[in-house]
Amino acid sequence: MNEPKTSPLIFSDIQDISFFRYQMLRIILNGMVIIGTILFFTASYSMLSRGQVGLVGLYAGTYVALLIITFVRKVPYSVKASVLIILLYVLAFSGLFESGLSGDGRIFLLTFIVMTTFLFGLRVGIFSGVIGIITIAFFGVSFSQGWIPIPPVATLANTGYPLDWTTGGIVFVLLATILISSLAVSTNGLNRTIQNLRGMASTLSIQQTNLEANVEKRTRELFGKAQQLEIASRVSHQIAMEDNPDTLLTDVIQMIRDQFDFYHASVFIVDNQKEYAEIKASTGDAGKQLMARQHRLRFGEGLVGHAVKHGEYRIASNVLIDSVHFKNPLLPDTRSEIAIPLRYKNEVIGALDVQSTHENAFKDDIIQVLEFIADGIASSLNNATRIRELETRLEEIESTSRIYTQRSWQDFIRSSNQELNLIFKDGKIVRKQSNDQDINHVKNVQVPLIIDSKEKNSVIAFPIKIREQTIGVLDLHVNTEKVTDDMVNMVEAISNRLSIALENARLVEQLEKRTNQEMMVSAVTDKVRASTEIDNILKATAQEIGKVMGVSEVVIQLDTESI
């Protein structure tokens, strides 16, 4: 075990056991030097008076060794402690040898065991205890068997001899100093350790309290973020479900205001000239007034104008000192405001404006949620615009198709040589136009007509439609009092299939007619091409036209006056 290299004053709050052992050794050595000096001279005088010169030399060597290990700082801890233990054992051995049980040998031997345990630990202490037992046993056997002569009474401590009392008292003080120093260092070290542990416990308690507070704060923050994400999810769901732009904007800003407990929310859309941001939806009574007067802000005007002009959000944490904020008299309680651009791809199409009655109301997490909602609004508006454009085009196409179908059937009916109105009654088919009011009614309203009759003359009339254009009516009179659902479904199916069959037949006839026309044109052209003279060409043209078209007269006249 090495002596600590640093000063004990800069040790950590809880020192290692080696520190306490070093402190104990240092105090014991300093005390032993002081008391040992007195003991050495008094003991030497007593021994010299008794003629024990050898013991004086032993004590002198011990004293010198004590001085060396005390004042030479380079001597390692293990050497100092070992020398001290050896000195104690030598003193114990010499005391037993000199005086047996009547001397100080047993006290030194006990001190040897205790100090070994203090300085080197339990294992070495147990080993020193074994050595002490062996030493006692050795002297007990030696004195009992006469191997060591029993000291004469003259050499034993004399109660009436003052010098022996002095020597014994000094030895007692020395041993007491060693033990008291050991116990004091141990007790002080233990007390410091306890105080340090209490301090650490207090620090840990404070840290635990702070940690719990931080955890609680973090939990609240996470709970708040979870609520914000849930609100954003609900708003996004509303955005996804709504395809009407006007209804979408109204519902979304209402949810933003209610769910986040904001003061006011509006949506502005950039006009076609990209000069103004026009309000399209707004909350509360103030919003109704703003909508009624068609409120708008020029690019760069207010937070909304800044957002649509620069394509970035703008915050007024305190509108009372913000120079960009547009002070709206309809919203006097506004204390903070944020305007977030509605951006689809790289184009800014508007802005989401949100206002609060609290200063610094828009933190980073709120801004992220509002930006997410703004992106959803922009995407939904773009999709709704595209859908509306497609619906408009589809309506135009359907309208054109209906007009084309109507004209086609009008031309077909006018050019047809057959009567296309048919009446089946009493097992006979009559081709004539009916004057039944049911048919005229269905033609006008273009919806089915169902009439129950107690006279068993119920009516089922369905319009015959092609591309939503009514071209006729299928009118049935049934001999029942009530028209059943099965009858209605069957007549509807027949009407639908009849319309398809009629349209196909018309197209086939039209195709055949065009084919015949092309064949006639080709026949006339072939005859004309066979001639090379103008007169023959004119004759052939007139003759072929008359034959092919069955006309009674064909006139071809070249106007020479206009040439």
Coordinates of C-alpha atoms in Angstrom, one line a residue:
M1 CA 0.0 0.0 0.0
N2 CA 1.6 3.3 -1.2
E3 CA 1.5 6.6 0.6
P4 CA -1.0 9.0 -1.0
K5 CA 0.8 11.4 -3.5
T6 CA -1.6 14.2 -3.0
S7 CA -2.4 16.4 -0.1
P8 CA -5.3 15.1 2.0
L9 CA -6.9 18.5 1.8
I10 CA -7.7 18.0 -1.9
F11 CA -9.0 14.5 -1.6
S12 CA -12.6 13.8 -2.6
D13 CA -15.4 14.1 -0.2
I14 CA -15.4 10.4 0.6
Q15 CA -11.7 9.3 1.1
D16 CA -10.4 5.9 0.5
I17 CA -9.6 3.7 3.5
S18 CA -5.9 4.1 2.7
F19 CA -6.2 7.8 3.4
F20 CA -7.5 7.1 6.9
R21 CA -4.8 4.6 7.5
Y22 CA -2.2 7.0 6.4
Q23 CA -3.6 9.7 8.7
M24 CA -3.7 7.3 11.6
L25 CA -0.1 6.2 11.0
R26 CA 1.1 9.8 10.8
I27 CA -0.6 10.8 14.1
I28 CA 0.6 7.6 15.9
L29 CA 4.2 8.1 14.7
N30 CA 4.3 11.8 15.8
G31 CA 2.9 10.8 19.2
M32 CA 5.3 7.9 19.5
V33 CA 8.3 10.2 18.7
I34 CA 7.3 12.6 21.5
I35 CA 6.5 10.0 24.1
G36 CA 9.1 7.6 22.8
T37 CA 11.8 10.1 23.4
I38 CA 10.9 10.4 27.1
L39 CA 10.4 6.7 27.4
F40 CA 13.7 5.9 25.7
F41 CA 15.7 8.0 28.1
T42 CA 13.8 7.0 31.3
A43 CA 13.9 3.3 30.3
S44 CA 17.5 3.5 29.4
Y45 CA 18.4 5.0 32.7
S46 CA 16.4 2.3 34.5
M47 CA 18.0 -0.5 32.5
L48 CA 21.5 0.9 32.9
S49 CA 21.0 1.0 36.6
R50 CA 20.1 -2.7 36.5
G51 CA 22.9 -3.5 34.2
Q52 CA 20.7 -4.4 31.2
V53 CA 23.0 -2.8 28.6
G54 CA 21.8 -5.0 25.7
L55 CA 18.2 -3.9 26.1
V56 CA 19.4 -0.3 26.1
G57 CA 21.0 -1.0 22.7
L58 CA 17.8 -2.6 21.4
Y59 CA 15.7 0.3 22.6
A60 CA 18.2 2.7 21.0
G61 CA 17.9 1.0 17.6
T62 CA 14.1 1.0 17.9
Y63 CA 14.1 4.7 18.7
V64 CA 16.3 5.5 15.7
A65 CA 14.1 3.4 13.4
L66 CA 11.1 5.3 14.8
L67 CA 12.7 8.7 14.0
I68 CA 13.5 7.5 10.4
I69 CA 10.0 6.4 9.5
T70 CA 8.5 9.5 11.1
F71 CA 10.5 12.2 9.5
V72 CA 11.7 10.7 6.2
R73 CA 8.8 11.5 3.8
K74 CA 10.1 9.3 1.0
V75 CA 9.6 6.2 3.0
P76 CA 6.6 4.4 1.5
Y77 CA 3.5 3.8 3.6
S78 CA 3.9 0.0 3.7
V79 CA 7.5 0.4 5.0
K80 CA 6.5 2.8 7.7
A81 CA 3.5 0.7 8.8
S82 CA 5.7 -2.5 8.7
V83 CA 8.4 -0.9 10.8
L84 CA 5.9 0.3 13.4
I85 CA 4.3 -3.1 13.6
I86 CA 7.8 -4.7 14.0
L87 CA 8.8 -2.2 16.7
L88 CA 5.6 -3.0 18.6
Y89 CA 6.3 -6.7 18.3
V90 CA 10.0 -6.2 19.4
L91 CA 8.8 -4.2 22.4
A92 CA 6.3 -6.9 23.2
F93 CA 8.9 -9.7 22.8
S94 CA 11.5 -7.9 24.9
G95 CA 8.9 -7.0 27.6
L96 CA 7.8 -10.7 27.8
F97 CA 11.4 -11.9 27.8
E98 CA 12.4 -9.3 30.5
S99 CA 9.5 -9.5 32.9
G100 CA 7.2 -12.3 31.7
L101 CA 3.6 -11.8 32.8
S102 CA 4.5 -8.9 35.2
G103 CA 5.8 -6.6 32.5
D104 CA 4.3 -4.6 29.6
G105 CA 4.9 -7.3 27.0
R106 CA 1.3 -8.5 26.8
I107 CA 0.1 -4.9 26.4
F108 CA 2.6 -4.3 23.6
L109 CA 1.6 -7.6 22.0
L110 CA -2.1 -6.7 22.1
T111 CA -1.3 -3.3 20.6
F112 CA 0.7 -5.0 17.9
I113 CA -2.4 -7.1 16.9
V114 CA -4.8 -4.1 17.0
M115 CA -2.5 -1.8 15.0
T116 CA -1.8 -4.5 12.4
T117 CA -5.5 -4.8 11.9
F118 CA -6.0 -1.1 11.6
L119 CA -3.0 -0.5 9.2
F120 CA -3.2 -3.6 7.0
G121 CA -6.7 -4.9 7.2
L122 CA -8.6 -7.9 8.7
R123 CA -6.6 -10.7 7.0
V124 CA -3.2 -9.4 8.1
G125 CA -4.8 -8.6 11.5
I126 CA -5.9 -12.3 11.9
F127 CA -2.4 -13.4 11.0
S128 CA -0.9 -11.1 13.6
G129 CA -3.3 -12.5 16.1
V130 CA -2.0 -16.0 15.4
I131 CA 1.5 -14.7 15.9
G132 CA 0.5 -13.1 19.2
I133 CA -1.0 -16.5 20.4
I134 CA 2.1 -18.3 19.3
T135 CA 4.3 -15.8 21.1
I136 CA 2.4 -16.1 24.4
A137 CA 2.5 -19.9 24.1
F138 CA 6.2 -19.8 23.4
F139 CA 7.0 -17.7 26.5
G140 CA 4.6 -19.7 28.6
V141 CA 6.2 -23.0 27.7
S142 CA 9.7 -21.6 27.9
F143 CA 9.2 -20.1 31.4
S144 CA 7.3 -23.2 32.5
Q145 CA 10.0 -25.6 31.3
G146 CA 12.9 -23.5 32.5
W147 CA 14.2 -22.8 29.0
I148 CA 14.1 -19.1 29.9
P149 CA 15.1 -18.4 33.4
I150 CA 12.4 -16.6 35.4
P151 CA 13.5 -13.0 36.0
P152 CA 14.6 -12.3 39.6
V153 CA 12.4 -10.2 41.7
A154 CA 14.9 -7.3 41.6
T155 CA 14.4 -6.9 37.8
L156 CA 10.6 -6.9 38.0
A157 CA 8.7 -3.7 38.5
N158 CA 8.8 -2.5 42.0
T159 CA 5.6 -0.8 43.2
G160 CA 7.6 1.2 45.6
Y161 CA 10.2 2.3 43.1
P162 CA 9.3 5.7 41.5
L163 CA 11.3 5.2 38.3
D164 CA 9.3 2.1 37.5
W165 CA 6.1 4.0 38.0
T166 CA 7.5 6.7 35.7
T167 CA 8.5 4.1 33.0
G168 CA 5.2 2.3 33.3
G169 CA 3.2 5.5 33.1
I170 CA 5.1 6.6 30.0
V171 CA 4.5 3.2 28.4
F172 CA 0.8 3.4 29.3
V173 CA 0.6 6.9 27.8
L174 CA 2.4 5.7 24.6
L175 CA 0.0 2.8 24.2
A176 CA -3.0 4.9 25.0
T177 CA -1.8 7.5 22.5
I178 CA -1.6 4.8 19.8
L179 CA -5.0 3.4 20.6
I180 CA -6.7 6.7 21.1
S181 CA -5.1 8.1 17.8
S182 CA -6.3 5.0 16.0
L183 CA -9.8 5.3 17.3
A184 CA -9.9 9.1 16.9
V185 CA -8.9 8.8 13.2
S186 CA -11.3 6.0 12.6
T187 CA -14.1 7.8 14.4
N188 CA -13.4 11.1 12.6
G189 CA -13.2 9.4 9.3
L190 CA -16.4 7.5 9.9
N191 CA -18.1 10.8 11.0
R192 CA -16.8 12.6 7.9
T193 CA -18.0 9.7 5.8
I194 CA -21.4 9.8 7.4
Q195 CA -21.6 13.6 6.9
N196 CA -20.5 13.2 3.3
L197 CA -23.0 10.4 2.8
R198 CA -25.7 12.7 4.3
G199 CA -24.6 15.5 2.0
M200 CA -24.7 13.1 -0.9
A201 CA -28.1 11.8 0.2
S202 CA -29.3 15.4 0.4
T203 CA -27.8 16.1 -3.0
L204 CA -29.3 13.0 -4.4
S205 CA -32.7 13.9 -2.9
I206 CA -32.5 17.3 -4.5
Q207 CA -31.4 15.8 -7.8
Q208 CA -34.2 13.3 -7.5
T209 CA -36.7 16.1 -6.8
N210 CA -35.3 18.0 -9.8
L211 CA -35.4 14.9 -11.9
E212 CA -39.0 14.2 -10.9
A213 CA -39.9 17.8 -11.7
N214 CA -38.1 17.5 -15.0
V215 CA -39.9 14.2 -15.7
E216 CA -43.2 15.7 -14.8
K217 CA -42.5 18.7 -17.0
R218 CA -41.4 16.5 -19.8
T219 CA -44.4 14.3 -19.4
R220 CA -46.6 17.4 -19.6
E221 CA -44.8 18.5 -22.7
L222 CA -45.2 15.1 -24.3
F223 CA -48.8 15.0 -23.3
G224 CA -49.3 18.5 -24.8
K225 CA -47.5 17.4 -28.0
A226 CA -49.7 14.3 -28.1
Q227 CA -52.8 16.4 -27.8
Q228 CA -51.5 18.7 -30.5
L229 CA -50.8 15.8 -32.8
E230 CA -54.2 14.4 -32.1
I231 CA -55.8 17.7 -33.0
A232 CA -53.7 17.9 -36.1
S233 CA -54.8 14.4 -37.0
R234 CA -58.5 15.4 -36.6
V235 CA -58.0 18.5 -38.7
S236 CA -56.2 16.5 -41.4
H237 CA -59.0 14.0 -41.4
Q238 CA -61.5 16.8 -41.8
I239 CA -59.4 18.2 -44.7
A240 CA -59.3 14.8 -46.4
M241 CA -63.1 14.2 -46.0
E242 CA -64.2 17.6 -47.4
D243 CA -64.0 18.3 -51.1
N244 CA -65.9 21.6 -51.1
P245 CA -63.2 24.4 -50.7
D246 CA -65.6 26.9 -49.0
T247 CA -66.9 24.4 -46.5
L248 CA -63.4 23.0 -46.0
L249 CA -61.9 26.4 -45.1
T250 CA -64.7 27.2 -42.7
D251 CA -64.6 23.9 -40.9
V252 CA -60.8 23.8 -40.6
I253 CA -60.3 27.3 -39.1
Q254 CA -63.2 26.7 -36.7
M255 CA -61.5 23.6 -35.5
I256 CA -58.1 25.4 -35.2
R257 CA -59.7 28.1 -33.1
D258 CA -61.7 25.8 -30.9
Q259 CA -59.2 22.9 -30.4
F260 CA -56.2 25.2 -29.7
D261 CA -58.3 27.8 -27.8
F262 CA -57.1 30.6 -30.1
Y263 CA -58.8 34.0 -30.4
H264 CA -59.3 34.2 -34.1
A265 CA -58.4 32.3 -37.3
S266 CA -58.7 33.2 -41.0
V267 CA -57.6 31.9 -44.4
F268 CA -56.5 34.3 -47.2
I269 CA -56.2 33.3 -50.8
V270 CA -54.0 35.1 -53.4
D271 CA -55.9 36.8 -56.2
N272 CA -55.2 36.1 -59.9
Q273 CA -53.1 39.2 -60.3
K274 CA -51.0 38.2 -57.2
E275 CA -51.4 41.7 -55.7
Y276 CA -53.8 41.0 -52.8
A277 CA -54.5 38.2 -50.3
E278 CA -58.3 38.0 -50.1
I279 CA -60.1 36.6 -47.1
K280 CA -62.0 33.5 -47.8
A281 CA -62.9 32.1 -44.4
S282 CA -62.9 33.6 -40.9
T283 CA -64.2 32.8 -37.4
G284 CA -66.6 34.6 -35.1
D285 CA -68.6 37.8 -35.6
A286 CA -65.5 39.7 -36.6
G287 CA -64.9 37.1 -39.3
K288 CA -68.4 37.6 -40.6
Q289 CA -67.9 41.3 -40.9
L290 CA -64.5 40.8 -42.6
M291 CA -66.1 38.4 -45.1
A292 CA -69.0 40.8 -45.7
R293 CA -66.7 43.7 -46.6
Q294 CA -64.4 41.4 -48.6
H295 CA -61.4 42.2 -46.5
R296 CA -58.0 41.9 -48.3
L297 CA -54.4 42.8 -47.7
R298 CA -51.9 43.9 -50.2
F299 CA -48.7 41.9 -50.7
G300 CA -46.3 42.9 -47.9
E301 CA -49.0 44.5 -45.8
G302 CA -49.3 43.0 -42.3
L303 CA -48.2 39.6 -41.3
V304 CA -50.4 37.9 -44.0
G305 CA -49.0 40.1 -46.7
H306 CA -45.5 39.3 -45.5
A307 CA -46.2 35.6 -45.5
V308 CA -47.6 35.5 -49.1
K309 CA -44.9 37.8 -50.5
H310 CA -41.9 36.1 -49.0
G311 CA -43.2 32.5 -48.7
E312 CA -42.3 32.2 -45.0
Y313 CA -44.2 32.4 -41.7
R314 CA -44.2 35.7 -39.7
I315 CA -44.8 35.9 -36.0
A316 CA -45.7 38.9 -33.9
S317 CA -45.0 37.8 -30.3
N318 CA -46.3 41.1 -29.0
V319 CA -48.5 43.0 -31.5
L320 CA -48.4 46.1 -29.4
I321 CA -44.7 46.6 -30.3
D322 CA -44.6 44.9 -33.7
S323 CA -44.4 47.3 -36.6
V324 CA -45.5 44.8 -39.2
H325 CA -48.7 43.7 -37.5
F326 CA -51.9 45.0 -39.1
K327 CA -54.0 46.5 -36.3
N328 CA -57.6 45.4 -37.0
P329 CA -60.2 47.3 -34.9
L330 CA -62.5 44.2 -35.1
L331 CA -60.0 42.2 -33.1
P332 CA -59.0 44.5 -30.2
D333 CA -57.9 41.6 -27.9
T334 CA -55.1 40.3 -30.1
R335 CA -51.8 40.1 -28.3
S336 CA -49.8 37.7 -30.6
E337 CA -50.3 36.6 -34.2
I338 CA -48.8 34.2 -36.7
A339 CA -49.3 34.1 -40.5
I340 CA -48.2 30.8 -42.3
P341 CA -48.1 30.7 -46.1
L342 CA -50.3 28.1 -47.9
R343 CA -47.7 26.6 -50.2
Y344 CA -48.4 24.0 -52.9
K345 CA -45.1 22.8 -54.4
N346 CA -43.2 26.1 -55.1
E347 CA -46.3 28.3 -55.4
V348 CA -47.8 30.3 -52.5
I349 CA -51.6 30.3 -52.9
G350 CA -52.6 32.0 -49.6
A351 CA -52.0 32.2 -45.9
L352 CA -53.3 30.8 -42.6
D353 CA -53.7 33.6 -40.0
V354 CA -54.1 32.7 -36.3
Q355 CA -54.3 35.2 -33.4
S356 CA -54.2 34.8 -29.7
T357 CA -55.1 36.9 -26.6
H358 CA -51.7 35.9 -25.0
E359 CA -48.3 37.2 -25.7
N360 CA -45.7 34.7 -27.0
A361 CA -48.5 32.1 -27.6
F362 CA -46.8 30.5 -30.6
K363 CA -44.1 28.1 -29.5
D364 CA -42.1 25.9 -31.8
D365 CA -44.3 22.9 -31.3
I366 CA -47.4 24.9 -32.1
I367 CA -45.8 26.4 -35.2
Q368 CA -44.9 22.9 -36.5
V369 CA -48.5 21.7 -36.0
L370 CA -49.9 24.9 -37.7
E371 CA -47.4 24.5 -40.6
F372 CA -48.6 20.9 -41.0
I373 CA -52.2 22.0 -41.1
A374 CA -51.4 24.8 -43.5
D375 CA -49.7 22.3 -45.9
G376 CA -52.8 20.1 -45.7
I377 CA -55.1 23.1 -46.5
A378 CA -52.9 24.1 -49.5
S379 CA -52.9 20.6 -50.9
S380 CA -56.6 20.1 -50.4
L381 CA -57.4 23.5 -52.0
N382 CA -55.3 22.6 -55.0
N383 CA -57.0 19.2 -55.3
A384 CA -60.4 20.8 -54.9
T385 CA -59.6 23.3 -57.6
R386 CA -58.4 20.6 -59.9
I387 CA -61.6 18.5 -59.2
R388 CA -63.8 21.6 -59.8
E389 CA -62.0 22.2 -63.2
L390 CA -62.4 18.5 -64.1
E391 CA -66.1 18.6 -63.2
T392 CA -66.6 21.8 -65.2
R393 CA -64.9 20.2 -68.2
L394 CA -66.9 17.0 -67.7
E395 CA -70.2 19.0 -67.6
E396 CA -69.2 20.8 -70.8
I397 CA -68.4 17.5 -72.4
E398 CA -71.7 16.0 -71.2
S399 CA -73.6 19.0 -72.3
T400 CA -72.0 18.8 -75.8
S401 CA -72.7 15.1 -75.9
R402 CA -76.4 15.7 -75.0
I403 CA -76.7 18.4 -77.6
Y404 CA -75.1 16.2 -80.2
T405 CA -77.3 13.2 -79.2
Q406 CA -80.4 15.4 -79.4
R407 CA -79.6 16.8 -82.8
S408 CA -78.5 13.4 -84.1
W409 CA -81.9 11.9 -83.1
Q410 CA -83.8 14.9 -84.4
D411 CA -82.1 14.6 -87.7
F412 CA -82.6 10.8 -87.7
I413 CA -86.3 11.1 -86.9
R414 CA -86.8 13.8 -89.6
S415 CA -85.0 11.8 -92.2
S416 CA -86.6 8.5 -91.4
N417 CA -89.2 7.2 -93.8
Q418 CA -91.0 5.2 -91.1
E419 CA -93.4 6.1 -88.3
L420 CA -91.3 5.8 -85.2
N421 CA -94.3 6.1 -82.8
L422 CA -95.8 2.7 -81.9
I423 CA -98.9 1.7 -79.9
F424 CA -99.6 -1.9 -78.8
K425 CA -103.2 -2.3 -77.7
D426 CA -105.5 -5.3 -77.5
G427 CA -102.9 -7.5 -79.3
K428 CA -102.4 -5.1 -82.2
I429 CA -99.6 -2.7 -83.2
V430 CA -100.6 0.7 -84.4
R431 CA -98.0 3.1 -85.8
K432 CA -99.2 6.6 -84.8
Q433 CA -98.3 9.3 -82.3
S434 CA -100.1 9.0 -78.9
N435 CA -101.8 12.0 -77.3
D436 CA -101.5 10.4 -73.8
Q437 CA -100.9 13.0 -71.2
D438 CA -98.6 10.6 -69.3
I439 CA -96.1 10.7 -72.2
N440 CA -96.1 14.4 -72.4
H441 CA -95.6 14.7 -68.6
V442 CA -92.6 12.3 -68.6
K443 CA -91.1 14.1 -71.6
N444 CA -91.3 17.4 -69.7
V445 CA -90.1 16.3 -66.3
Q446 CA -87.8 13.5 -67.6
V447 CA -88.5 11.3 -64.6
P448 CA -90.5 8.1 -64.3
L449 CA -94.3 8.3 -63.6
I450 CA -96.0 5.6 -61.5
I451 CA -99.8 5.8 -61.0
D452 CA -101.9 3.3 -59.1
S453 CA -105.5 2.9 -60.2
K454 CA -108.4 1.3 -58.5
E455 CA -110.0 0.8 -61.9
K456 CA -107.1 -1.6 -62.7
N457 CA -105.5 0.8 -65.2
S458 CA -102.3 1.6 -63.4
V459 CA -99.5 3.5 -65.3
I460 CA -95.8 2.9 -65.5
A461 CA -94.0 5.4 -67.7
F462 CA -90.2 5.7 -68.1
P463 CA -88.2 8.1 -70.2
I464 CA -86.0 6.6 -72.8
K465 CA -82.7 8.3 -72.2
I466 CA -79.4 8.3 -74.1
R467 CA -76.6 10.2 -72.4
E468 CA -79.1 11.9 -70.1
Q469 CA -81.1 13.1 -73.1
T470 CA -84.7 12.0 -73.3
I471 CA -85.5 10.7 -76.9
G472 CA -88.8 9.1 -76.1
V473 CA -91.1 7.5 -73.5
L474 CA -92.0 3.9 -72.7
D475 CA -95.6 4.1 -71.4
L476 CA -97.4 1.0 -70.0
H477 CA -100.9 0.6 -68.8
V478 CA -101.3 -2.5 -66.6
N479 CA -104.4 -4.2 -65.4
T480 CA -103.7 -4.0 -61.7
E481 CA -104.7 -1.7 -58.9
K482 CA -101.1 -1.2 -57.7
V483 CA -97.8 -1.1 -59.4
T484 CA -95.3 -3.4 -57.7
D485 CA -91.6 -2.8 -57.2
D486 CA -90.8 -5.8 -59.5
M487 CA -92.8 -4.2 -62.3
V488 CA -91.0 -0.9 -61.9
N489 CA -87.6 -2.5 -61.8
M490 CA -88.4 -4.6 -64.9
V491 CA -89.7 -1.6 -66.9
E492 CA -86.7 0.4 -65.9
A493 CA -84.3 -2.3 -67.1
I494 CA -86.2 -2.6 -70.3
S495 CA -86.1 1.2 -70.8
N496 CA -82.3 1.2 -70.3
R497 CA -81.7 -1.6 -72.7
L498 CA -84.1 -0.2 -75.2
S499 CA -82.2 3.1 -75.2
I500 CA -78.9 1.3 -75.9
A501 CA -80.5 -0.8 -78.7
L502 CA -82.0 2.2 -80.3
E503 CA -78.7 4.2 -80.2
N504 CA -76.9 1.2 -81.7
A505 CA -79.5 0.9 -84.4
R506 CA -79.3 4.6 -85.2
L507 CA -75.5 4.5 -85.4
V508 CA -75.7 1.4 -87.7
E509 CA -78.2 3.1 -90.0
Q510 CA -76.2 6.3 -90.0
L511 CA -73.1 4.3 -90.9
E512 CA -74.9 2.5 -93.7
K513 CA -76.2 5.8 -95.0
R514 CA -72.7 7.3 -95.1
T515 CA -71.4 4.2 -96.7
N516 CA -74.0 4.4 -99.4
Q517 CA -73.3 8.1 -99.9
E518 CA -69.6 7.4 -100.3
M519 CA -70.3 4.6 -102.8
M520 CA -72.5 7.0 -104.8
V521 CA -69.9 9.7 -104.7
S522 CA -67.3 7.2 -105.8
A523 CA -69.5 6.0 -108.7
V524 CA -70.1 9.5 -110.0
T525 CA -66.4 10.3 -109.6
D526 CA -65.4 7.2 -111.5
K527 CA -67.7 8.1 -114.5
V528 CA -66.4 11.7 -114.5
R529 CA -62.8 10.7 -114.4
A530 CA -63.3 8.5 -117.5
S531 CA -63.9 11.5 -119.7
T532 CA -61.3 14.0 -120.7
E533 CA -63.4 16.6 -122.6
I534 CA -65.3 19.2 -120.7
D535 CA -68.6 18.6 -122.5
N536 CA -68.4 14.9 -121.8
I537 CA -67.5 15.5 -118.2
L538 CA -70.5 17.7 -117.7
K539 CA -72.9 15.2 -119.4
A540 CA -71.5 12.3 -117.3
T541 CA -71.8 14.2 -114.1
A542 CA -75.5 15.2 -114.7
Q543 CA -76.5 11.7 -115.8
E544 CA -74.8 9.9 -112.9
I545 CA -76.2 12.3 -110.3
G546 CA -79.7 11.8 -111.7
K547 CA -79.3 8.0 -111.7
V548 CA -77.7 7.7 -108.3
M549 CA -79.9 10.2 -106.4
G550 CA -83.1 9.7 -108.4
V551 CA -83.7 13.3 -109.0
S552 CA -85.9 14.6 -111.9
E553 CA -83.6 17.5 -112.9
V554 CA -79.9 18.3 -112.7
V555 CA -78.6 21.7 -113.8
I556 CA -74.9 22.4 -114.3
Q557 CA -74.2 25.9 -115.5
L558 CA -70.8 27.6 -115.9
D559 CA -71.2 31.4 -115.5
T560 CA -69.1 33.0 -118.2
E561 CA -70.1 36.5 -117.3
S562 CA -68.4 36.3 -113.8
I563 CA -65.1 35.1 -115.2

